[in-house]
């Protein structure tokens, strides 16, 4: 579902969440299987503290930006294998 292009994975799950889906596990599994050095850019309709916590528990630093109302961007880099 997600793909890496030039070491960057952009995941915009706002529409999926609006439809009632909960892709957190899918995002975490993708992060775990991605190569070291991958940059993740995740777009969400809210801050998503549980997802932030999951990424941090994997040892990743997460930068959160509110780009506009109902549009948050999480940025993280995979530095180690999990």
Tab-separated table of N, CA, C and O in Angstrom:
chain	number	residue	atom	x	y	z
A	1	UNK	N	0.827	-1.195	0.000
A	1	UNK	CA	0.000	0.000	0.000
A	1	UNK	C	0.870	1.257	0.000
A	1	UNK	O	0.639	2.161	-0.756
A	2	UNK	N	1.869	1.303	0.879
A	2	UNK	CA	2.777	2.446	0.929
A	2	UNK	C	4.018	2.109	0.122
A	2	UNK	O	4.366	0.955	-0.035
A	3	UNK	N	4.711	3.124	-0.371
A	3	UNK	CA	5.936	2.867	-1.107
A	3	UNK	C	7.007	3.893	-0.754
A	3	UNK	O	6.703	4.984	-0.290
A	4	UNK	N	8.245	3.506	-0.990
A	4	UNK	CA	9.393	4.360	-0.720
A	4	UNK	C	9.939	4.820	-2.060
A	4	UNK	O	10.241	4.011	-2.924
A	5	UNK	N	10.067	6.129	-2.221
A	5	UNK	CA	10.626	6.706	-3.440
A	5	UNK	C	11.813	7.563	-3.030
A	5	UNK	O	11.655	8.530	-2.271
A	6	UNK	N	12.989	7.188	-3.487
A	6	UNK	CA	14.230	7.901	-3.160
A	6	UNK	C	14.398	8.097	-1.657
A	6	UNK	O	14.625	9.202	-1.168
A	7	UNK	N	14.269	7.004	-0.917
A	7	UNK	CA	14.451	6.970	0.537
A	7	UNK	C	13.390	7.738	1.318
A	7	UNK	O	13.572	8.034	2.497
A	8	UNK	N	12.271	8.097	0.689
A	8	UNK	CA	11.215	8.821	1.389
A	8	UNK	C	9.883	8.122	1.180
A	8	UNK	O	9.526	7.772	0.057
A	9	UNK	N	9.168	7.926	2.283
A	9	UNK	CA	7.833	7.328	2.233
A	9	UNK	C	6.834	8.384	2.679
A	9	UNK	O	6.872	8.840	3.823
A	10	UNK	N	5.974	8.798	1.772
A	10	UNK	CA	4.920	9.753	2.100
A	10	UNK	C	3.619	8.970	2.235
A	10	UNK	O	3.204	8.294	1.295
A	11	UNK	N	3.034	9.047	3.420
A	11	UNK	CA	1.803	8.312	3.699
A	11	UNK	C	0.717	9.302	4.110
A	11	UNK	O	0.779	9.862	5.198
A	12	UNK	N	-0.240	9.516	3.240
A	12	UNK	CA	-1.359	10.403	3.552
A	12	UNK	C	-2.568	9.518	3.835
A	12	UNK	O	-3.165	8.963	2.916
A	13	UNK	N	-2.886	9.362	5.107
A	13	UNK	CA	-3.976	8.467	5.515
A	13	UNK	C	-5.211	9.244	5.975
A	13	UNK	O	-6.111	8.670	6.571
A	14	UNK	N	-5.285	10.526	5.660
A	14	UNK	CA	-6.419	11.340	6.095
A	14	UNK	C	-7.747	10.817	5.566
A	14	UNK	O	-8.714	10.707	6.316
A	15	UNK	N	-7.807	10.476	4.283
A	15	UNK	CA	-9.063	9.977	3.710
A	15	UNK	C	-9.448	8.626	4.305
A	15	UNK	O	-10.624	8.378	4.566
A	16	UNK	N	-8.482	7.769	4.509
A	16	UNK	CA	-8.770	6.454	5.093
A	16	UNK	C	-9.325	6.593	6.504
A	16	UNK	O	-10.270	5.897	6.876
A	17	UNK	N	-8.749	7.502	7.276
A	17	UNK	CA	-9.236	7.712	8.638
A	17	UNK	C	-10.640	8.304	8.604
A	17	UNK	O	-11.509	7.923	9.395
A	18	UNK	N	-10.900	9.206	7.661
A	18	UNK	CA	-12.237	9.793	7.519
A	18	UNK	C	-13.285	8.722	7.193
A	18	UNK	O	-14.451	8.862	7.561
A	19	UNK	N	-12.857	7.647	6.533
A	19	UNK	CA	-13.763	6.540	6.196
A	19	UNK	C	-13.924	5.558	7.355
A	19	UNK	O	-14.604	4.550	7.227
A	20	UNK	N	-13.236	5.816	8.477
A	20	UNK	CA	-13.363	4.958	9.648
A	20	UNK	C	-12.280	3.905	9.783
A	20	UNK	O	-12.335	3.073	10.679
A	21	UNK	N	-11.290	3.928	8.914
A	21	UNK	CA	-10.189	2.966	9.010
A	21	UNK	C	-9.201	3.403	10.090
A	21	UNK	O	-9.114	4.580	10.431
A	22	UNK	N	-8.455	2.429	10.594
A	22	UNK	CA	-7.436	2.681	11.623
A	22	UNK	C	-6.123	2.049	11.150
A	22	UNK	O	-5.808	0.922	11.518
A	23	UNK	N	-5.334	2.761	10.331
A	23	UNK	CA	-4.143	2.162	9.714
A	23	UNK	C	-2.875	2.173	10.562
A	23	UNK	O	-1.786	1.942	10.044
A	24	UNK	N	-2.983	2.402	11.870
A	24	UNK	CA	-1.775	2.505	12.701
A	24	UNK	C	-0.903	1.255	12.604
A	24	UNK	O	0.308	1.344	12.387
A	25	UNK	N	-1.502	0.083	12.725
A	25	UNK	CA	-0.710	-1.155	12.675
A	25	UNK	C	-0.031	-1.306	11.312
A	25	UNK	O	1.130	-1.705	11.223
A	26	UNK	N	-0.744	-0.971	10.256
A	26	UNK	CA	-0.180	-1.040	8.904
A	26	UNK	C	1.014	-0.092	8.752
A	26	UNK	O	2.037	-0.447	8.169
A	27	UNK	N	0.909	1.110	9.317
A	27	UNK	CA	2.001	2.081	9.264
A	27	UNK	C	3.209	1.547	10.031
A	27	UNK	O	4.332	1.564	9.525
A	28	UNK	N	2.990	1.045	11.235
A	28	UNK	CA	4.091	0.533	12.065
A	28	UNK	C	4.770	-0.654	11.382
A	28	UNK	O	6.002	-0.744	11.348
A	29	UNK	N	3.990	-1.565	10.809
A	29	UNK	CA	4.583	-2.718	10.110
A	29	UNK	C	5.416	-2.258	8.919
A	29	UNK	O	6.487	-2.807	8.652
A	30	UNK	N	4.948	-1.244	8.201
A	30	UNK	CA	5.697	-0.710	7.064
A	30	UNK	C	7.013	-0.094	7.534
A	30	UNK	O	8.068	-0.322	6.941
A	31	UNK	N	6.949	0.669	8.622
A	31	UNK	CA	8.160	1.288	9.175
A	31	UNK	C	9.166	0.210	9.575
A	31	UNK	O	10.354	0.327	9.287
A	32	UNK	N	8.684	-0.838	10.201
A	32	UNK	CA	9.585	-1.907	10.653
A	32	UNK	C	10.301	-2.584	9.487
A	32	UNK	O	11.446	-2.998	9.622
A	33	UNK	N	9.628	-2.732	8.353
A	33	UNK	CA	10.228	-3.440	7.220
A	33	UNK	C	11.012	-2.526	6.277
A	33	UNK	O	11.740	-3.019	5.419
A	34	UNK	N	10.887	-1.227	6.439
A	34	UNK	CA	11.590	-0.278	5.565
A	34	UNK	C	13.092	-0.291	5.869
A	34	UNK	O	13.510	-0.585	6.988
A	35	UNK	N	13.902	0.033	4.887
A	35	UNK	CA	15.354	0.069	5.122
A	35	UNK	C	15.778	1.224	6.033
A	35	UNK	O	15.095	2.254	6.090
A	36	UNK	N	16.884	1.023	6.725
A	36	UNK	CA	17.464	2.090	7.541
A	36	UNK	C	17.756	3.283	6.634
A	36	UNK	O	18.199	3.118	5.500
A	37	UNK	N	17.478	4.472	7.124
A	37	UNK	CA	17.694	5.686	6.344
A	37	UNK	C	16.428	6.215	5.690
A	37	UNK	O	16.432	7.305	5.121
A	38	UNK	N	15.342	5.455	5.780
A	38	UNK	CA	14.080	5.894	5.184
A	38	UNK	C	13.504	7.058	5.978
A	38	UNK	O	13.478	7.040	7.204
A	39	UNK	N	13.057	8.070	5.268
A	39	UNK	CA	12.391	9.233	5.855
A	39	UNK	C	10.892	8.995	5.726
A	39	UNK	O	10.395	8.694	4.635
A	40	UNK	N	10.173	9.135	6.823
A	40	UNK	CA	8.726	8.937	6.824
A	40	UNK	C	8.021	10.276	6.994
A	40	UNK	O	8.359	11.050	7.895
A	41	UNK	N	7.065	10.528	6.131
A	41	UNK	CA	6.217	11.715	6.204
A	41	UNK	C	4.777	11.190	6.238
A	41	UNK	O	4.286	10.650	5.248
A	42	UNK	N	4.138	11.326	7.390
A	42	UNK	CA	2.801	10.758	7.587
A	42	UNK	C	1.811	11.903	7.793
A	42	UNK	O	1.979	12.723	8.695
A	43	UNK	N	0.788	11.942	6.962
A	43	UNK	CA	-0.226	12.997	7.031
A	43	UNK	C	-1.492	12.437	7.667
A	43	UNK	O	-2.006	11.395	7.229
A	44	UNK	N	-1.977	13.141	8.697
A	44	UNK	CA	-3.119	12.688	9.486
A	44	UNK	C	-4.079	13.849	9.752
A	44	UNK	O	-3.665	15.010	9.739
A	45	UNK	N	-5.342	13.543	10.074
A	45	UNK	CA	-6.296	14.609	10.376
A	45	UNK	C	-6.236	15.095	11.834
A	45	UNK	O	-6.931	16.028	12.211
A	46	UNK	N	-5.397	14.450	12.639
A	46	UNK	CA	-5.240	14.821	14.050
A	46	UNK	C	-3.831	14.453	14.494
A	46	UNK	O	-3.083	13.829	13.743
A	47	UNK	N	-3.476	14.796	15.710
A	47	UNK	CA	-2.101	14.633	16.191
A	47	UNK	C	-1.662	13.169	16.331
A	47	UNK	O	-0.480	12.864	16.237
A	48	UNK	N	-2.559	12.257	16.574
A	48	UNK	CA	-2.280	10.804	16.628
A	48	UNK	C	-1.221	10.434	17.664
A	48	UNK	O	-0.205	9.822	17.338
A	49	UNK	N	-1.473	10.773	18.903
A	49	UNK	CA	-0.520	10.474	19.985
A	49	UNK	C	-0.165	8.991	20.080
A	49	UNK	O	1.008	8.663	20.309
A	50	UNK	N	-1.119	8.047	19.901
A	50	UNK	CA	-0.719	6.629	19.969
A	50	UNK	C	0.309	6.251	18.893
A	50	UNK	O	1.259	5.517	19.178
A	51	UNK	N	0.151	6.755	17.691
A	51	UNK	CA	1.109	6.473	16.623
A	51	UNK	C	2.464	7.106	16.936
A	51	UNK	O	3.508	6.474	16.775
A	52	UNK	N	2.450	8.325	17.434
A	52	UNK	CA	3.694	8.995	17.832
A	52	UNK	C	4.407	8.159	18.889
A	52	UNK	O	5.609	7.914	18.799
A	53	UNK	N	3.648	7.680	19.877
A	53	UNK	CA	4.225	6.848	20.928
A	53	UNK	C	4.817	5.558	20.390
A	53	UNK	O	5.887	5.127	20.825
A	54	UNK	N	4.109	4.930	19.432
A	54	UNK	CA	4.633	3.704	18.815
A	54	UNK	C	5.949	3.968	18.097
A	54	UNK	O	6.903	3.183	18.223
A	55	UNK	N	6.020	5.034	17.334
A	55	UNK	CA	7.252	5.369	16.613
A	55	UNK	C	8.387	5.678	17.591
A	55	UNK	O	9.527	5.245	17.396
A	56	UNK	N	8.071	6.402	18.655
A	56	UNK	CA	9.086	6.721	19.659
A	56	UNK	C	9.567	5.460	20.377
A	56	UNK	O	10.741	5.338	20.699
A	57	UNK	N	8.663	4.507	20.597
A	57	UNK	CA	9.069	3.262	21.261
A	57	UNK	C	10.010	2.441	20.391
A	57	UNK	O	10.736	1.583	20.900
A	58	UNK	N	10.016	2.716	19.080
A	58	UNK	CA	10.957	2.078	18.166
A	58	UNK	C	12.297	2.825	18.124
A	58	UNK	O	13.188	2.469	17.359
A	59	UNK	N	12.408	3.890	18.913
A	59	UNK	CA	13.654	4.652	18.972
A	59	UNK	C	13.721	5.797	17.982
A	59	UNK	O	14.797	6.354	17.760
A	60	UNK	N	12.596	6.144	17.387
A	60	UNK	CA	12.575	7.214	16.392
A	60	UNK	C	12.161	8.533	17.035
A	60	UNK	O	11.285	8.556	17.896
A	61	UNK	N	12.809	9.605	16.629
A	61	UNK	CA	12.364	10.941	17.017
A	61	UNK	C	11.290	11.355	16.021
A	61	UNK	O	11.452	11.167	14.817
A	62	UNK	N	10.214	11.941	16.527
A	62	UNK	CA	9.094	12.319	15.668
A	62	UNK	C	8.881	13.828	15.765
A	62	UNK	O	8.756	14.371	16.855
A	63	UNK	N	8.860	14.470	14.621
A	63	UNK	CA	8.568	15.905	14.547
A	63	UNK	C	7.126	16.034	14.087
A	63	UNK	O	6.730	15.424	13.084
A	64	UNK	N	6.337	16.825	14.815
A	64	UNK	CA	4.923	17.005	14.494
A	64	UNK	C	4.687	18.452	14.081
A	64	UNK	O	5.089	19.373	14.787
A	65	UNK	N	4.054	18.631	12.931
A	65	UNK	CA	3.677	19.959	12.450
A	65	UNK	C	2.190	19.974	12.165
A	65	UNK	O	1.674	19.048	11.544
A	66	UNK	N	1.517	21.030	12.601
A	66	UNK	CA	0.118	21.233	12.211
A	66	UNK	C	0.153	22.155	11.001
A	66	UNK	O	0.459	23.336	11.109
A	67	UNK	N	-0.118	21.590	9.831
A	67	UNK	CA	-0.024	22.352	8.587
A	67	UNK	C	-1.241	23.242	8.376
A	67	UNK	O	-1.123	24.326	7.811
A	68	UNK	N	-2.404	22.756	8.790
A	68	UNK	CA	-3.654	23.517	8.725
A	68	UNK	C	-4.665	22.788	9.594
A	68	UNK	O	-4.366	21.731	10.147
A	69	UNK	N	-5.841	23.314	9.713
A	69	UNK	CA	-6.889	22.668	10.496
A	69	UNK	C	-7.138	21.268	9.950
A	69	UNK	O	-7.288	21.091	8.736
A	70	UNK	N	-7.096	20.262	10.820
A	70	UNK	CA	-7.332	18.865	10.448
A	70	UNK	C	-6.256	18.299	9.513
A	70	UNK	O	-6.516	17.410	8.717
A	71	UNK	N	-5.033	18.846	9.598
A	71	UNK	CA	-3.935	18.320	8.776
A	71	UNK	C	-2.632	18.408	9.566
A	71	UNK	O	-2.039	19.472	9.686
A	72	UNK	N	-2.225	17.262	10.086
A	72	UNK	CA	-0.971	17.159	10.823
A	72	UNK	C	0.010	16.331	10.009
A	72	UNK	O	-0.377	15.411	9.288
A	73	UNK	N	1.294	16.654	10.138
A	73	UNK	CA	2.347	15.906	9.466
A	73	UNK	C	3.332	15.412	10.520
A	73	UNK	O	3.853	16.197	11.314
A	74	UNK	N	3.582	14.115	10.514
A	74	UNK	CA	4.605	13.521	11.364
A	74	UNK	C	5.813	13.228	10.478
A	74	UNK	O	5.667	12.670	9.393
A	75	UNK	N	6.984	13.596	10.948
A	75	UNK	CA	8.229	13.331	10.219
A	75	UNK	C	9.154	12.527	11.138
A	75	UNK	O	9.314	12.872	12.311
A	76	UNK	N	9.740	11.466	10.578
A	76	UNK	CA	10.667	10.631	11.343
A	76	UNK	C	11.615	9.954	10.368
A	76	UNK	O	11.296	9.777	9.194
A	77	UNK	N	12.776	9.556	10.872
A	77	UNK	CA	13.774	8.849	10.072
A	77	UNK	C	14.117	7.555	10.787
A	77	UNK	O	14.356	7.545	11.991
A	78	UNK	N	14.163	6.474	10.030
A	78	UNK	CA	14.565	5.188	10.604
A	78	UNK	C	16.090	5.144	10.631
A	78	UNK	O	16.735	5.108	9.582
A	79	UNK	N	16.655	5.125	11.836
A	79	UNK	CA	18.109	5.156	11.995
A	79	UNK	C	18.696	3.797	12.307
A	79	UNK	O	19.899	3.591	12.143
A	80	UNK	N	17.889	2.861	12.807
A	80	UNK	CA	18.375	1.531	13.198
A	80	UNK	C	17.357	0.473	12.796
A	80	UNK	O	16.181	0.761	12.629
A	81	UNK	N	17.832	-0.778	12.717
A	81	UNK	CA	16.906	-1.909	12.538
A	81	UNK	C	16.220	-2.185	13.859
A	81	UNK	O	16.804	-2.001	14.925
A	82	UNK	N	14.990	-2.616	13.797
A	82	UNK	CA	14.240	-2.929	15.031
A	82	UNK	C	14.125	-4.430	15.166
A	82	UNK	O	13.908	-5.123	14.232
